[in-house]
Amino acid sequence: MSAKLVCVGDTVIDVTVTVSALPAPGGDILADGGAMLAGGSGFNVMSTARRLGVPAAYGGIHGTGPFGELARAAMLAEGIEILLDPDTDVDSGWDIAITDASSERTFLTVVGAEARLTAERIAKVAVNPGDVVYVSGYGLLSDPNASTITNWLSQLPQSVTVVTDPGPLIADIPALTLDATLEATSWWSCNHAEATAMTGESDPVIAARMLASDHRGVIVRLGADGCLIMAPGEDPEQVAAFPVEPVDTNGAGDTHVGAFIAAILAQVDPVTAARLANAASAIAVTRRGPATGPTSEELDRFMETGR
């Protein structure tokens, strides 16, 4: 049986809006475009991994209603195995994802069924030796998800690799939950701001050293400067970015995580995996929408030609 990605992150619906700039409070603005698409860190990571040839399974919750139907259809279209039945009492969550002229994105999020993961439900999620488990910080914000996920992680065998991305709401994750997740994590992948929020250090090298341990590697994503990677027992190494003109950064970090997971499942060394992840996220930011990771063929071509 092939090793797979098991995601206990979130699949939600992004109501995407493209604008030249955000309006002033109380104002209005005509958008340049918009769409309603499956997103959320979990879906973005899983779809990237699937497009790169990795089996992926969703161990989170989706709901019953129009957003849940859209989420389920999108996962099935990507070839993602859905491990748990939908919650029949509530719809999936959604957000308004606003991208401005600088390609920066702003979110307004409404929580739904994805926040209702219980111990009884997660007990049905099978993980095999060699699998990779992905954890999103959105699932660590409150119970029942937070305690369900951290308790489950503590019981996983050591042969399972846990990759965690704390996400932009890292300051809202309870300290005990954050510490428990960090202890169970094999690779901690965050952006520069999140690394600084966790450590108080603006220097990414110092922050990476503080976050790493003898069993945990760290990736600090640096945007146009690529990323910093520190494997367990190794010194930090900066991996250069691929220069592109971004149009939408929504989901770029998730694409980076998904591509890194796909590479390590393919037994690629961590530094090369980080370079592949940089390339995948460079492709993603040239496309509009939350789940814009490349296929294997697109990634190979980009690595060869830079476009």
XYZ file of C-alpha atoms in Angstrom:
307
model
C 0.000 0.000 0.000
C 1.385 3.396 -1.034
C 2.070 5.962 1.656
C -0.469 8.773 1.601
C -1.266 12.214 2.917
C -3.928 12.215 5.637
C -5.341 15.678 6.274
C -7.149 16.720 9.435
C -7.115 20.328 8.312
C -10.089 22.193 6.910
C -11.955 22.239 3.615
C -14.112 25.356 3.326
C -15.481 27.510 0.537
C -13.684 30.657 -0.569
C -15.892 33.403 -1.944
C -13.083 35.122 -3.827
C -13.162 38.813 -4.700
C -10.541 40.724 -6.700
C -10.357 44.486 -6.110
C -7.957 47.318 -6.823
C -8.011 48.286 -3.138
C -10.155 47.721 -0.072
C -12.873 50.358 0.387
C -12.889 52.689 3.364
C -15.144 51.658 6.280
C -18.752 52.259 5.264
C -17.799 52.491 1.599
C -18.283 50.273 -1.428
C -16.291 49.326 -4.495
C -16.999 47.422 -7.675
C -14.938 44.236 -7.749
C -12.858 43.292 -10.757
C -14.017 39.689 -10.463
C -15.029 36.907 -8.127
C -15.856 33.236 -7.789
C -17.000 30.602 -5.314
C -14.358 27.875 -4.974
C -13.300 25.126 -2.600
C -10.402 26.250 -0.436
C -9.167 26.226 3.107
C -5.676 25.142 4.069
C -6.579 21.460 4.103
C -8.104 21.410 0.633
C -5.313 23.528 -0.843
C -2.640 21.223 0.589
C -4.446 18.042 -0.482
C -5.177 19.261 -4.011
C -1.536 20.237 -4.494
C -0.346 16.841 -3.322
C -2.861 15.044 -5.548
C -1.805 16.994 -8.630
C 1.759 15.925 -7.872
C 0.758 12.271 -7.781
C 0.335 11.640 -4.044
C -2.697 9.769 -2.629
C -4.601 12.032 -0.236
C -7.401 11.411 2.249
C -9.529 13.940 4.125
C -9.971 13.090 7.804
C -11.753 16.316 8.671
C -15.430 17.221 8.640
C -17.516 18.824 5.924
C -21.145 19.809 6.215
C -24.578 19.345 4.692
C -25.791 22.226 2.567
C -24.658 24.141 -0.521
C -21.128 24.774 0.767
C -20.722 21.187 1.937
C -21.897 19.900 -1.449
C -19.389 22.131 -3.228
C -16.587 21.053 -0.883
C -17.368 17.357 -1.360
C -17.597 17.677 -5.138
C -14.264 19.505 -5.286
C -12.506 16.866 -3.173
C -13.891 14.035 -5.266
C -12.918 15.845 -8.469
C -9.320 16.030 -7.219
C -9.332 12.320 -6.357
C -9.233 12.950 -2.603
C -10.627 10.136 -0.473
C -13.229 11.382 2.031
C -12.886 9.334 5.215
C -15.757 10.680 7.324
C -19.461 11.196 6.701
C -20.689 14.784 6.454
C -22.143 16.489 9.503
C -25.905 16.533 8.967
C -26.596 19.431 11.362
C -24.553 22.243 9.822
C -23.049 23.356 6.535
C -19.348 23.720 5.781
C -17.688 26.993 6.691
C -16.821 29.706 4.219
C -14.834 32.887 3.903
C -14.603 36.002 1.821
C -11.108 36.043 0.314
C -10.244 39.511 -0.974
C -7.195 39.970 -3.207
C -6.047 43.530 -3.914
C -3.810 45.020 -6.612
C -0.657 44.146 -4.654
C -1.702 40.438 -4.838
C -2.120 40.399 -1.034
C -5.137 38.554 0.339
C -7.461 39.370 3.234
C -9.900 36.878 4.771
C -13.208 37.118 6.616
C -14.100 33.640 7.871
C -17.352 32.011 8.996
C -16.801 28.719 10.854
C -18.908 25.666 10.033
C -18.842 21.872 10.173
C -15.043 21.688 9.884
C -14.847 22.841 13.531
C -16.815 19.800 14.795
C -14.169 17.066 14.738
C -14.635 14.799 17.764
C -12.667 11.914 19.273
C -15.347 9.489 18.089
C -15.033 10.741 14.532
C -11.244 10.907 14.335
C -10.994 7.343 15.672
C -12.254 6.245 12.241
C -9.296 7.919 10.482
C -6.745 5.214 9.698
C -3.074 6.155 9.439
C -0.449 3.663 8.293
C 3.333 3.582 8.822
C 5.015 5.928 6.355
C 1.980 8.198 5.933
C 2.148 11.962 6.356
C -0.459 13.717 8.523
C -1.178 17.382 7.829
C -2.429 19.647 10.639
C -3.680 23.194 10.127
C -3.659 25.861 12.803
C -7.296 26.594 11.970
C -8.143 23.246 13.567
C -6.320 24.165 16.773
C -8.228 27.321 17.666
C -10.859 25.785 19.947
C -12.494 22.571 21.104
C -13.634 20.059 20.131
C -11.058 20.158 17.313
C -8.081 21.290 19.391
C -8.206 18.577 22.043
C -9.338 15.948 19.530
C -6.400 16.583 17.207
C -3.698 16.944 19.876
C -4.793 13.772 21.687
C -4.877 11.878 18.396
C -1.441 13.148 17.367
C 0.077 11.981 20.656
C -1.006 8.419 19.860
C 0.363 8.202 16.318
C 3.301 5.854 15.727
C 6.739 7.423 15.262
C 6.816 6.129 11.679
C 4.163 8.718 10.763
C 5.426 12.156 9.686
C 3.365 15.068 11.020
C 3.507 18.357 9.106
C 1.906 21.376 10.784
C 1.207 24.862 9.432
C -0.015 27.130 12.261
C -1.568 29.695 9.899
C -2.267 33.417 10.290
C -4.371 33.033 13.466
C -1.431 31.587 15.381
C -1.808 34.164 18.162
C -5.305 32.794 18.864
C -4.196 29.185 19.370
C -4.126 28.351 23.108
C -0.559 27.984 24.377
C -1.039 24.450 25.698
C -2.541 23.351 22.372
C 0.309 24.950 20.449
C 2.933 23.294 22.646
C 1.305 19.857 22.365
C 1.088 20.147 18.580
C 4.671 21.344 18.302
C 5.856 18.367 20.335
C 4.048 15.931 18.009
C 5.227 17.629 14.801
C 7.954 16.340 12.490
C 8.006 19.421 10.191
C 6.781 22.844 11.289
C 6.056 25.023 8.234
C 5.211 28.674 8.770
C 5.782 32.065 7.213
C 8.127 34.717 8.579
C 5.416 36.594 10.494
C 4.208 33.391 12.156
C 7.744 32.381 13.124
C 8.247 35.809 14.679
C 4.920 35.597 16.531
C 5.930 32.256 18.041
C 9.464 33.171 19.059
C 9.614 36.947 19.341
C 12.566 36.868 16.914
C 12.440 38.715 13.603
C 15.597 36.996 12.345
C 14.290 33.838 10.599
C 17.506 31.922 11.309
C 17.220 32.527 15.047
C 13.484 31.776 14.939
C 14.096 28.501 13.072
C 16.693 27.427 15.630
C 14.242 28.141 18.437
C 11.444 26.162 16.781
C 13.552 23.166 15.749
C 14.429 20.197 17.925
C 16.275 16.906 17.596
C 13.110 15.351 16.139
C 11.498 18.347 14.413
C 12.502 20.209 11.293
C 11.391 23.749 10.488
C 10.549 25.622 7.315
C 10.162 29.399 7.397
C 8.615 30.706 4.181
C 10.064 34.064 3.146
C 7.934 35.052 0.154
C 10.065 36.479 -2.638
C 13.184 35.400 -0.718
C 12.275 31.705 -0.896
C 12.370 29.787 2.350
C 14.649 28.781 5.174
C 14.805 25.087 6.006
C 16.349 23.469 9.049
C 16.256 19.686 9.133
C 16.650 17.967 12.519
C 20.301 18.048 13.550
C 21.284 20.283 10.598
C 22.102 23.963 10.210
C 19.523 26.300 8.635
C 19.793 26.666 4.863
C 18.139 29.302 2.714
C 16.576 28.019 -0.505
C 16.141 30.642 -3.215
C 12.787 31.583 -4.674
C 11.813 31.538 -8.340
C 11.112 35.115 -9.504
C 7.595 35.600 -10.901
C 5.009 38.388 -11.115
C 2.337 37.455 -8.561
C -1.346 38.132 -9.135
C -2.877 36.312 -6.128
C -1.140 34.998 -2.998
C -4.247 33.189 -1.709
C -3.203 29.593 -0.984
C 0.475 30.094 -1.826
C 1.698 28.874 1.558
C -0.627 25.873 1.364
C 0.740 25.010 -2.075
C 4.249 25.170 -0.597
C 3.262 22.739 2.169
C 1.481 20.368 -0.216
C 4.408 20.244 -2.619
C 6.873 19.691 0.235
C 4.762 16.795 1.515
C 4.552 15.272 -1.964
C 8.331 15.471 -2.280
C 9.137 13.893 1.080
C 6.640 11.103 0.375
C 8.647 10.526 -2.809
C 11.776 10.176 -0.615
C 13.270 13.460 -1.830
C 15.803 15.053 0.515
C 14.439 18.032 2.515
C 16.427 20.788 0.774
C 15.411 19.582 -2.682
C 11.849 19.209 -1.408
C 11.929 22.837 -0.268
C 13.178 23.943 -3.693
C 10.330 22.055 -5.374
C 7.902 23.661 -2.930
C 9.282 27.113 -3.796
C 8.696 26.384 -7.473
C 5.157 25.106 -6.884
C 4.184 28.176 -4.866
C 5.766 30.444 -7.500
C 3.457 28.894 -10.084
C 0.476 29.200 -7.731
C 0.808 32.968 -7.206
C 0.589 33.572 -10.965
C -2.930 32.095 -10.929
C -6.104 33.377 -9.319
C -7.886 31.324 -6.694
C -7.088 29.358 -3.545
C -6.105 25.927 -4.913
C -3.796 26.664 -7.831
C -0.951 24.197 -7.331
C 0.665 22.749 -10.466
C 0.544 19.252 -11.888
C 3.713 17.160 -11.957
C 4.201 18.007 -15.620
C 3.789 21.736 -14.996
C 6.225 21.633 -12.086
C 8.832 19.698 -14.085
C 8.560 22.167 -16.967
C 8.844 25.149 -14.619
C 11.946 23.670 -12.969
C 13.539 23.340 -16.407
C 12.453 26.605 -18.015
C 11.346 28.942 -15.202
C 7.907 29.351 -16.757
